[in-house]
PDB file of C-alpha atoms in Angstrom:
ATOM      1  CA  MET A 976     -35.804 -31.980  10.260  1.00  0.00           C
ATOM      2  CA  HIS A 977     -35.536 -28.335   9.264  1.00  0.00           C
ATOM      3  CA  THR A 978     -33.265 -27.669   6.289  1.00  0.00           C
ATOM      4  CA  PRO A 979     -31.664 -24.229   6.459  1.00  0.00           C
ATOM      5  CA  ASP A 980     -32.056 -21.877   3.499  1.00  0.00           C
ATOM      6  CA  LEU A 981     -28.604 -21.595   1.918  1.00  0.00           C
ATOM      7  CA  THR A 982     -29.583 -19.138  -0.794  1.00  0.00           C
ATOM      8  CA  VAL A 983     -27.151 -16.269  -1.200  1.00  0.00           C
ATOM      9  CA  GLN A 984     -28.932 -12.933  -1.640  1.00  0.00           C
ATOM     10  CA  ARG A 985     -27.890  -9.748  -3.406  1.00  0.00           C
ATOM     11  CA  VAL A 986     -29.482  -6.701  -1.811  1.00  0.00           C
ATOM     12  CA  ARG A 987     -29.434  -3.209  -3.307  1.00  0.00           C
ATOM     13  CA  HIS A 988     -29.287  -0.016  -1.233  1.00  0.00           C
ATOM     14  CA  PRO A 989     -30.053   3.593  -2.190  1.00  0.00           C
ATOM     15  CA  LEU A 990     -26.754   5.272  -3.010  1.00  0.00           C
ATOM     16  CA  LYS A 991     -25.907   8.253  -0.818  1.00  0.00           C
ATOM     17  CA  MET A 992     -22.810  10.402  -0.329  1.00  0.00           C
ATOM     18  CA  ARG A 993     -21.947  11.263   3.269  1.00  0.00           C
ATOM     19  CA  LEU A 994     -19.577  13.794   4.813  1.00  0.00           C
ATOM     20  CA  LEU A 995     -18.207  12.401   8.082  1.00  0.00           C
ATOM     21  CA  GLN A 996     -15.657  13.406  10.694  1.00  0.00           C
ATOM     22  CA  VAL A 997     -13.089  11.372  12.590  1.00  0.00           C
ATOM     23  CA  ARG A 998     -14.128  10.681  16.186  1.00  0.00           C
ATOM     24  CA  ARG A 999     -11.074   8.624  17.238  1.00  0.00           C
ATOM     25  CA  THR A1000      -8.262   6.408  15.972  1.00  0.00           C
ATOM     26  CA  GLN A1001      -6.653   3.287  17.421  1.00  0.00           C
ATOM     27  CA  LEU A1002      -3.666   1.262  16.225  1.00  0.00           C
ATOM     28  CA  ILE A1003      -4.743  -2.398  16.334  1.00  0.00           C
ATOM     29  CA  ALA A1004      -1.500  -3.856  14.961  1.00  0.00           C
ATOM     30  CA  PRO A1005       1.708  -2.210  13.707  1.00  0.00           C
ATOM     31  CA  HIS A1006       0.170  -1.816  10.243  1.00  0.00           C
ATOM     32  CA  LEU A1007      -3.589  -1.895  10.973  1.00  0.00           C
ATOM     33  CA  LEU A1008      -5.293   1.310  12.083  1.00  0.00           C
ATOM     34  CA  SER A1009      -8.905   1.664  13.184  1.00  0.00           C
ATOM     35  CA  VAL A1010     -10.573   5.000  12.398  1.00  0.00           C
ATOM     36  CA  THR A1011     -14.029   5.668  13.835  1.00  0.00           C
ATOM     37  CA  PHE A1012     -16.205   8.256  12.064  1.00  0.00           C
ATOM     38  CA  THR A1013     -19.325  10.086  13.114  1.00  0.00           C
ATOM     39  CA  GLY A1014     -21.771  12.585  11.625  1.00  0.00           C
ATOM     40  CA  ASP A1015     -25.466  13.266  11.046  1.00  0.00           C
ATOM     41  CA  ASP A1016     -25.125  11.788   7.548  1.00  0.00           C
ATOM     42  CA  LEU A1017     -24.904   8.328   9.155  1.00  0.00           C
ATOM     43  CA  ASP A1018     -28.557   8.417  10.251  1.00  0.00           C
ATOM     44  CA  ASP A1019     -29.784   6.086   7.483  1.00  0.00           C
ATOM     45  CA  PHE A1020     -26.561   4.145   6.857  1.00  0.00           C
ATOM     46  CA  VAL A1021     -27.088   0.450   6.039  1.00  0.00           C
ATOM     47  CA  SER A1022     -24.513  -2.332   5.721  1.00  0.00           C
ATOM     48  CA  ALA A1023     -26.109  -5.774   5.464  1.00  0.00           C
ATOM     49  CA  SER A1024     -23.047  -7.953   4.867  1.00  0.00           C
ATOM     50  CA  PHE A1025     -19.612  -8.364   6.391  1.00  0.00           C
ATOM     51  CA  ASP A1026     -17.832  -7.818   3.054  1.00  0.00           C
ATOM     52  CA  ASP A1027     -19.730  -4.734   1.917  1.00  0.00           C
ATOM     53  CA  HIS A1028     -17.570  -1.955   0.587  1.00  0.00           C
ATOM     54  CA  VAL A1029     -17.944   1.794   0.690  1.00  0.00           C
ATOM     55  CA  LYS A1030     -16.117   4.314  -1.454  1.00  0.00           C
ATOM     56  CA  LEU A1031     -13.932   6.639   0.610  1.00  0.00           C
ATOM     57  CA  PHE A1032     -13.290  10.125  -0.820  1.00  0.00           C
ATOM     58  CA  PHE A1033     -10.147  11.848   0.460  1.00  0.00           C
ATOM     59  CA  PRO A1034      -9.513  15.610   0.586  1.00  0.00           C
ATOM     60  CA  LEU A1035      -7.165  16.924  -2.074  1.00  0.00           C
ATOM     61  CA  PRO A1036      -3.799  18.332  -0.923  1.00  0.00           C
ATOM     62  CA  GLY A1037      -4.360  21.653   0.817  1.00  0.00           C
ATOM     63  CA  GLU A1038      -8.100  21.017   1.296  1.00  0.00           C
ATOM     64  CA  SER A1039      -9.792  20.158   4.605  1.00  0.00           C
ATOM     65  CA  GLN A1040     -12.878  18.521   3.095  1.00  0.00           C
ATOM     66  CA  PRO A1041     -13.273  16.207   0.093  1.00  0.00           C
ATOM     67  CA  LEU A1042     -15.284  17.151  -2.967  1.00  0.00           C
ATOM     68  CA  LEU A1043     -18.135  14.644  -3.150  1.00  0.00           C
ATOM     69  CA  PRO A1044     -20.010  13.500  -6.260  1.00  0.00           C
ATOM     70  CA  THR A1045     -23.736  14.144  -6.514  1.00  0.00           C
ATOM     71  CA  VAL A1046     -26.301  11.378  -6.927  1.00  0.00           C
ATOM     72  CA  SER A1047     -29.329  11.863  -9.169  1.00  0.00           C
ATOM     73  CA  PRO A1048     -31.671   9.627 -11.192  1.00  0.00           C
ATOM     74  CA  GLU A1049     -29.237  10.119 -14.088  1.00  0.00           C
ATOM     75  CA  GLY A1050     -26.359   8.652 -12.078  1.00  0.00           C
ATOM     76  CA  VAL A1051     -23.284   9.811 -10.182  1.00  0.00           C
ATOM     77  CA  ARG A1052     -21.408  12.884 -11.347  1.00  0.00           C
ATOM     78  CA  MET A1053     -18.902  15.411 -10.084  1.00  0.00           C
ATOM     79  CA  THR A1054     -20.168  18.919  -9.431  1.00  0.00           C
ATOM     80  CA  ASP A1055     -17.457  20.867 -11.270  1.00  0.00           C
ATOM     81  CA  SER A1056     -14.596  20.477 -13.696  1.00  0.00           C
ATOM     82  CA  GLY A1057     -11.848  20.589 -11.059  1.00  0.00           C
ATOM     83  CA  PRO A1058      -9.588  17.729 -10.021  1.00  0.00           C
ATOM     84  CA  ARG A1059     -11.420  14.509  -9.235  1.00  0.00           C
ATOM     85  CA  PRO A1060     -11.171  13.381  -5.607  1.00  0.00           C
ATOM     86  CA  ILE A1061      -9.034  10.355  -4.800  1.00  0.00           C
ATOM     87  CA  ALA A1062     -11.283   7.414  -3.895  1.00  0.00           C
ATOM     88  CA  ARG A1063     -10.701   3.891  -2.591  1.00  0.00           C
ATOM     89  CA  ASP A1064     -12.930   0.962  -1.561  1.00  0.00           C
ATOM     90  CA  TYR A1065     -13.009  -0.125   2.087  1.00  0.00           C
ATOM     91  CA  THR A1066     -15.012  -2.489   4.306  1.00  0.00           C
ATOM     92  CA  PRO A1067     -17.364  -1.073   6.957  1.00  0.00           C
ATOM     93  CA  ARG A1068     -15.884  -2.894   9.966  1.00  0.00           C
ATOM     94  CA  ARG A1069     -18.534  -1.838  12.476  1.00  0.00           C
ATOM     95  CA  TYR A1070     -21.609   0.383  12.430  1.00  0.00           C
ATOM     96  CA  ASP A1071     -23.313   1.474  15.645  1.00  0.00           C
ATOM     97  CA  SER A1072     -26.515   3.357  14.879  1.00  0.00           C
ATOM     98  CA  ALA A1073     -27.135   4.272  18.524  1.00  0.00           C
ATOM     99  CA  ALA A1074     -23.681   5.823  18.944  1.00  0.00           C
ATOM    100  CA  GLN A1075     -23.744   7.132  15.351  1.00  0.00           C
ATOM    101  CA  GLU A1076     -20.336   5.571  14.667  1.00  0.00           C
ATOM    102  CA  LEU A1077     -18.813   3.882  11.636  1.00  0.00           C
ATOM    103  CA  GLU A1078     -15.461   2.116  11.953  1.00  0.00           C
ATOM    104  CA  ILE A1079     -13.096   1.622   9.011  1.00  0.00           C
ATOM    105  CA  GLN A1080      -9.789  -0.237   9.366  1.00  0.00           C
ATOM    106  CA  PHE A1081      -6.838   0.843   7.208  1.00  0.00           C
ATOM    107  CA  VAL A1082      -3.859  -1.335   6.309  1.00  0.00           C
ATOM    108  CA  LEU A1083      -0.826   0.967   6.521  1.00  0.00           C
ATOM    109  CA  HIS A1084       1.152  -0.451   3.614  1.00  0.00           C
ATOM    110  CA  GLY A1085       3.456   2.438   2.819  1.00  0.00           C
ATOM    111  CA  ASP A1086       3.108   5.451   0.570  1.00  0.00           C
ATOM    112  CA  GLY A1087      -0.427   5.796  -0.812  1.00  0.00           C
ATOM    113  CA  PRO A1088      -3.299   8.277  -0.507  1.00  0.00           C
ATOM    114  CA  ALA A1089      -5.377   6.140   1.876  1.00  0.00           C
ATOM    115  CA  SER A1090      -2.457   5.085   4.085  1.00  0.00           C
ATOM    116  CA  ASN A1091      -1.048   8.602   4.184  1.00  0.00           C
ATOM    117  CA  TRP A1092      -4.408  10.098   5.137  1.00  0.00           C
ATOM    118  CA  ALA A1093      -5.109   7.477   7.827  1.00  0.00           C
ATOM    119  CA  THR A1094      -1.645   7.795   9.366  1.00  0.00           C
ATOM    120  CA  GLN A1095      -2.219  11.521   9.944  1.00  0.00           C
ATOM    121  CA  ALA A1096      -5.940  11.345  10.772  1.00  0.00           C
ATOM    122  CA  LYS A1097      -7.062  13.087  13.965  1.00  0.00           C
ATOM    123  CA  PRO A1098     -10.436  13.842  15.568  1.00  0.00           C
ATOM    124  CA  GLY A1099     -12.383  16.399  13.554  1.00  0.00           C
ATOM    125  CA  ASP A1100     -10.826  15.554  10.182  1.00  0.00           C
ATOM    126  CA  TYR A1101     -13.303  15.149   7.319  1.00  0.00           C
ATOM    127  CA  LEU A1102     -13.750  12.218   4.950  1.00  0.00           C
ATOM    128  CA  GLY A1103     -16.390  11.448   2.336  1.00  0.00           C
ATOM    129  CA  ILE A1104     -18.113   8.074   2.085  1.00  0.00           C
ATOM    130  CA  GLY A1105     -20.364   6.733  -0.657  1.00  0.00           C
ATOM    131  CA  GLY A1106     -22.429   3.548  -0.420  1.00  0.00           C
ATOM    132  CA  PRO A1107     -22.583   0.703   0.039  1.00  0.00           C
ATOM    133  CA  ARG A1108     -24.550   0.279  -3.173  1.00  0.00           C
ATOM    134  CA  GLY A1109     -25.434  -3.290  -2.308  1.00  0.00           C
ATOM    135  CA  SER A1110     -24.756  -6.299  -0.121  1.00  0.00           C
ATOM    136  CA  PHE A1111     -23.883  -9.923  -0.902  1.00  0.00           C
ATOM    137  CA  VAL A1112     -25.592 -11.705   1.999  1.00  0.00           C
ATOM    138  CA  ILE A1113     -24.222 -15.177   2.759  1.00  0.00           C
ATOM    139  CA  PRO A1114     -26.549 -17.164   5.066  1.00  0.00           C
ATOM    140  CA  THR A1115     -25.174 -18.623   8.289  1.00  0.00           C
ATOM    141  CA  GLY A1116     -26.784 -22.061   8.007  1.00  0.00           C
ATOM    142  CA  PHE A1117     -23.875 -23.823   6.285  1.00  0.00           C
ATOM    143  CA  ASP A1118     -22.133 -26.673   8.119  1.00  0.00           C
ATOM    144  CA  TRP A1119     -18.853 -24.780   7.934  1.00  0.00           C
ATOM    145  CA  PHE A1120     -17.191 -21.648   6.605  1.00  0.00           C
ATOM    146  CA  LEU A1121     -13.663 -21.201   5.321  1.00  0.00           C
ATOM    147  CA  MET A1122     -12.323 -17.639   5.325  1.00  0.00           C
ATOM    148  CA  VAL A1123      -9.081 -16.903   3.481  1.00  0.00           C
ATOM    149  CA  GLY A1124      -7.158 -13.672   3.132  1.00  0.00           C
ATOM    150  CA  ASP A1125      -4.227 -11.380   3.803  1.00  0.00           C
ATOM    151  CA  GLU A1126      -4.143  -8.196   5.906  1.00  0.00           C
ATOM    152  CA  THR A1127      -6.649  -6.455   3.638  1.00  0.00           C
ATOM    153  CA  ALA A1128      -9.243  -9.123   4.496  1.00  0.00           C
ATOM    154  CA  LEU A1129      -8.900  -8.809   8.288  1.00  0.00           C
ATOM    155  CA  PRO A1130     -11.698  -6.223   8.742  1.00  0.00           C
ATOM    156  CA  ALA A1131     -14.222  -8.407   6.898  1.00  0.00           C
ATOM    157  CA  VAL A1132     -13.044 -11.576   8.671  1.00  0.00           C
ATOM    158  CA  GLY A1133     -13.288  -9.879  12.063  1.00  0.00           C
ATOM    159  CA  ARG A1134     -16.790  -8.629  11.335  1.00  0.00           C
ATOM    160  CA  ARG A1135     -17.994 -12.038  10.139  1.00  0.00           C
ATOM    161  CA  LEU A1136     -16.571 -13.785  13.194  1.00  0.00           C
ATOM    162  CA  GLU A1137     -18.456 -11.341  15.420  1.00  0.00           C
ATOM    163  CA  GLU A1138     -21.751 -11.701  13.561  1.00  0.00           C
ATOM    164  CA  VAL A1139     -22.155 -15.481  13.040  1.00  0.00           C
ATOM    165  CA  PRO A1140     -24.264 -17.403  15.591  1.00  0.00           C
ATOM    166  CA  ALA A1141     -22.631 -19.113  18.540  1.00  0.00           C
ATOM    167  CA  GLY A1142     -21.141 -22.493  17.670  1.00  0.00           C
ATOM    168  CA  THR A1143     -20.792 -21.802  13.927  1.00  0.00           C
ATOM    169  CA  ARG A1144     -17.865 -23.787  12.510  1.00  0.00           C
ATOM    170  CA  VAL A1145     -15.368 -21.345  10.983  1.00  0.00           C
ATOM    171  CA  ILE A1146     -11.832 -21.938   9.741  1.00  0.00           C
ATOM    172  CA  ALA A1147      -9.851 -18.788   8.977  1.00  0.00           C
ATOM    173  CA  VAL A1148      -6.526 -19.014   7.119  1.00  0.00           C
ATOM    174  CA  LEU A1149      -4.893 -15.599   7.285  1.00  0.00           C
ATOM    175  CA  GLU A1150      -1.585 -14.400   5.859  1.00  0.00           C
ATOM    176  CA  VAL A1151       0.416 -11.671   7.606  1.00  0.00           C
ATOM    177  CA  ASP A1152       3.949 -10.364   7.362  1.00  0.00           C
ATOM    178  CA  SER A1153       4.965 -11.320  10.905  1.00  0.00           C
ATOM    179  CA  ASP A1154       3.559 -12.484  14.244  1.00  0.00           C
ATOM    180  CA  HIS A1155       3.278  -8.826  15.299  1.00  0.00           C
ATOM    181  CA  GLU A1156       0.510  -8.337  12.697  1.00  0.00           C
ATOM    182  CA  LYS A1157      -1.805 -10.934  14.251  1.00  0.00           C
ATOM    183  CA  VAL A1158      -4.996  -9.544  15.771  1.00  0.00           C
ATOM    184  CA  ASP A1159      -7.418 -10.897  18.349  1.00  0.00           C
ATOM    185  CA  PHE A1160     -10.960 -11.575  17.157  1.00  0.00           C
ATOM    186  CA  GLU A1161     -14.065 -11.511  19.334  1.00  0.00           C
ATOM    187  CA  THR A1162     -16.352 -14.389  18.401  1.00  0.00           C
ATOM    188  CA  ARG A1163     -18.842 -16.902  19.734  1.00  0.00           C
ATOM    189  CA  ALA A1164     -18.126 -19.176  16.772  1.00  0.00           C
ATOM    190  CA  ASP A1165     -16.370 -22.525  16.922  1.00  0.00           C
ATOM    191  CA  ALA A1166     -13.404 -20.864  15.226  1.00  0.00           C
ATOM    192  CA  GLU A1167     -10.013 -22.190  14.200  1.00  0.00           C
ATOM    193  CA  ILE A1168      -7.660 -19.345  13.283  1.00  0.00           C
ATOM    194  CA  ILE A1169      -4.602 -20.386  11.242  1.00  0.00           C
ATOM    195  CA  TRP A1170      -1.989 -17.649  10.836  1.00  0.00           C
ATOM    196  CA  ILE A1171       0.420 -17.913   7.915  1.00  0.00           C
ATOM    197  CA  ARG A1172       3.585 -15.781   7.950  1.00  0.00           C
ATOM    198  CA  ARG A1173       4.986 -14.672   4.618  1.00  0.00           C
ATOM    199  CA  ASP A1174       8.645 -14.779   5.658  1.00  0.00           C
ATOM    200  CA  GLY A1175       9.600 -14.015   2.062  1.00  0.00           C
ATOM    201  CA  LYS A1176       8.021 -17.229   0.746  1.00  0.00           C
ATOM    202  CA  PRO A1177       6.216 -17.277  -2.613  1.00  0.00           C
ATOM    203  CA  ALA A1178       2.415 -17.659  -2.349  1.00  0.00           C
ATOM    204  CA  PRO A1179       2.280 -19.007   1.241  1.00  0.00           C
ATOM    205  CA  LEU A1180      -1.489 -18.486   1.419  1.00  0.00           C
ATOM    206  CA  GLU A1181      -2.165 -20.573  -1.685  1.00  0.00           C
ATOM    207  CA  THR A1182       0.174 -23.297  -0.404  1.00  0.00           C
ATOM    208  CA  ALA A1183      -1.684 -23.394   2.918  1.00  0.00           C
ATOM    209  CA  ILE A1184      -5.054 -23.791   1.197  1.00  0.00           C
ATOM    210  CA  ARG A1185      -3.748 -26.620  -0.988  1.00  0.00           C
ATOM    211  CA  ARG A1186      -2.666 -28.470   2.154  1.00  0.00           C
ATOM    212  CA  LEU A1187      -5.848 -27.774   4.110  1.00  0.00           C
ATOM    213  CA  LYS A1188      -8.346 -30.572   4.678  1.00  0.00           C
ATOM    214  CA  LEU A1189     -11.882 -29.290   4.214  1.00  0.00           C
ATOM    215  CA  PRO A1190     -14.546 -30.424   6.719  1.00  0.00           C
ATOM    216  CA  ASP A1191     -17.414 -32.696   5.724  1.00  0.00           C
ATOM    217  CA  GLY A1192     -20.849 -31.303   4.978  1.00  0.00           C
ATOM    218  CA  GLU A1193     -22.124 -28.276   3.107  1.00  0.00           C
ATOM    219  CA  GLY A1194     -19.605 -25.443   3.291  1.00  0.00           C
ATOM    220  CA  TYR A1195     -18.948 -21.969   1.959  1.00  0.00           C
ATOM    221  CA  VAL A1196     -15.605 -20.327   1.176  1.00  0.00           C
ATOM    222  CA  TRP A1197     -14.949 -16.596   1.319  1.00  0.00           C
ATOM    223  CA  ALA A1198     -11.551 -15.306   0.196  1.00  0.00           C
ATOM    224  CA  ALA A1199     -10.057 -11.856  -0.383  1.00  0.00           C
ATOM    225  CA  GLY A1200      -6.583 -10.507  -1.041  1.00  0.00           C
ATOM    226  CA  GLU A1201      -4.121 -10.030  -3.895  1.00  0.00           C
ATOM    227  CA  ALA A1202      -5.613 -10.603  -7.357  1.00  0.00           C
ATOM    228  CA  SER A1203      -3.363 -13.384  -8.700  1.00  0.00           C
ATOM    229  CA  VAL A1204      -3.473 -15.283  -5.388  1.00  0.00           C
ATOM    230  CA  MET A1205      -7.263 -15.088  -5.198  1.00  0.00           C
ATOM    231  CA  ARG A1206      -7.596 -16.242  -8.794  1.00  0.00           C
ATOM    232  CA  SER A1207      -5.360 -19.255  -8.126  1.00  0.00           C
ATOM    233  CA  ILE A1208      -7.183 -20.198  -4.925  1.00  0.00           C
ATOM    234  CA  HIS A1209     -10.562 -19.929  -6.661  1.00  0.00           C
ATOM    235  CA  THR A1210      -9.356 -22.140  -9.532  1.00  0.00           C
ATOM    236  CA  HIS A1211      -7.881 -24.705  -7.127  1.00  0.00           C
ATOM    237  CA  LEU A1212     -11.027 -25.016  -5.005  1.00  0.00           C
ATOM    238  CA  VAL A1213     -13.382 -25.263  -7.978  1.00  0.00           C
ATOM    239  CA  SER A1214     -11.297 -27.306 -10.458  1.00  0.00           C
ATOM    240  CA  GLU A1215      -9.254 -29.499  -8.104  1.00  0.00           C
ATOM    241  CA  ARG A1216     -11.384 -29.737  -4.955  1.00  0.00           C
ATOM    242  CA  GLY A1217     -14.731 -29.892  -6.735  1.00  0.00           C
ATOM    243  CA  LEU A1218     -16.289 -27.014  -4.810  1.00  0.00           C
ATOM    244  CA  HIS A1219     -19.238 -25.607  -6.740  1.00  0.00           C
ATOM    245  CA  LYS A1220     -18.613 -22.035  -7.850  1.00  0.00           C
ATOM    246  CA  SER A1221     -21.831 -20.967  -6.105  1.00  0.00           C
ATOM    247  CA  ARG A1222     -20.178 -21.957  -2.817  1.00  0.00           C
ATOM    248  CA  ILE A1223     -17.184 -19.657  -3.088  1.00  0.00           C
ATOM    249  CA  ARG A1224     -16.773 -15.894  -3.186  1.00  0.00           C
ATOM    250  CA  ALA A1225     -13.235 -14.827  -4.028  1.00  0.00           C
ATOM    251  CA  SER A1226     -12.421 -11.137  -4.418  1.00  0.00           C
ATOM    252  CA  SER A1227      -9.349  -9.134  -5.355  1.00  0.00           C
ATOM    253  CA  TYR A1228      -8.835  -6.314  -2.868  1.00  0.00           C
ATOM    254  CA  TRP A1229      -5.523  -5.275  -4.448  1.00  0.00           C
ATOM    255  CA  LYS A1230      -3.125  -6.175  -7.246  1.00  0.00           C
ATOM    256  CA  HIS A1231       0.636  -5.912  -7.629  1.00  0.00           C
ATOM    257  CA  GLY A1232       1.496  -2.887  -9.783  1.00  0.00           C
ATOM    258  CA  ALA A1233      -2.059  -1.499  -9.841  1.00  0.00           C
ATOM    259  CA  VAL A1234      -4.180   0.900  -7.787  1.00  0.00           C
ATOM    260  CA  ALA A1235      -7.827   0.950  -6.739  1.00  0.00           C
ATOM    261  CA  VAL A1236      -8.522  -2.723  -7.602  1.00  0.00           C
ATOM    262  CA  HIS A1237     -11.713  -4.409  -6.391  1.00  0.00           C
ATOM    263  CA  GLU A1238     -13.166  -7.299  -8.373  1.00  0.00           C
ATOM    264  CA  SER A1239     -14.740 -10.702  -7.841  1.00  0.00           C
ATOM    265  CA  HIS A1240     -13.789 -14.004  -9.448  1.00  0.00           C
ATOM    266  CA  GLY A1241     -16.199 -16.565 -10.797  1.00  0.00           C
ATOM    267  CA  ASP A1242     -19.406 -14.530 -10.322  1.00  0.00           C
TER     268      ASP A1242
END
């Protein structure tokens, strides 16, 4: 009997800065906007994992194009002493090399540089993109996958559900503000999608995970969302459920009272 290789791999990519333009936008849910970019700089773009992240560089007020850092053997540096561009981390939702298209999905969460830019984005607008610097490649041979997250995790969850082989057992527990924020995923997986509505409740995502019965066999958990929630879920699964820390990847995509947060727990 063939035993699948369950080794997680970290892959490095050459770092490159790219100047892209908006090709089209589409509102997927009331607060989830898809923006598709194009440009010659995408020719050698590589994204090897569903939870890769690229650094988006936004134009400064009054500017049409962002000021991009330069990459050299000495590292990354800005080209002048002017204001630094505003940058945020985002997941490459879809890359089509033939069509020369890169899709990024933005959660429209109110007043913020990324949300404000995306809300007003129109074809022809410029945006800078750096990376991804590397990929955390999780093999598909596990008996089951559990995916956990809030709205910020939906692009990565959607990409993973599209990419796993047919019949792959996937449970996705996803927290949204209301039923209107649910999205439809295209997948050939044996997928169970569990939607959790906040409804003003404290930590509904963590509560749902504590009540969830994990399948038998060798599994892998991927989780992303608010920092304190992700930390609690990671601790619960490792300390109380006995899941080995090598079988869980929990990341903070945002944090209450902070900006530009992206960190992993238990690595």
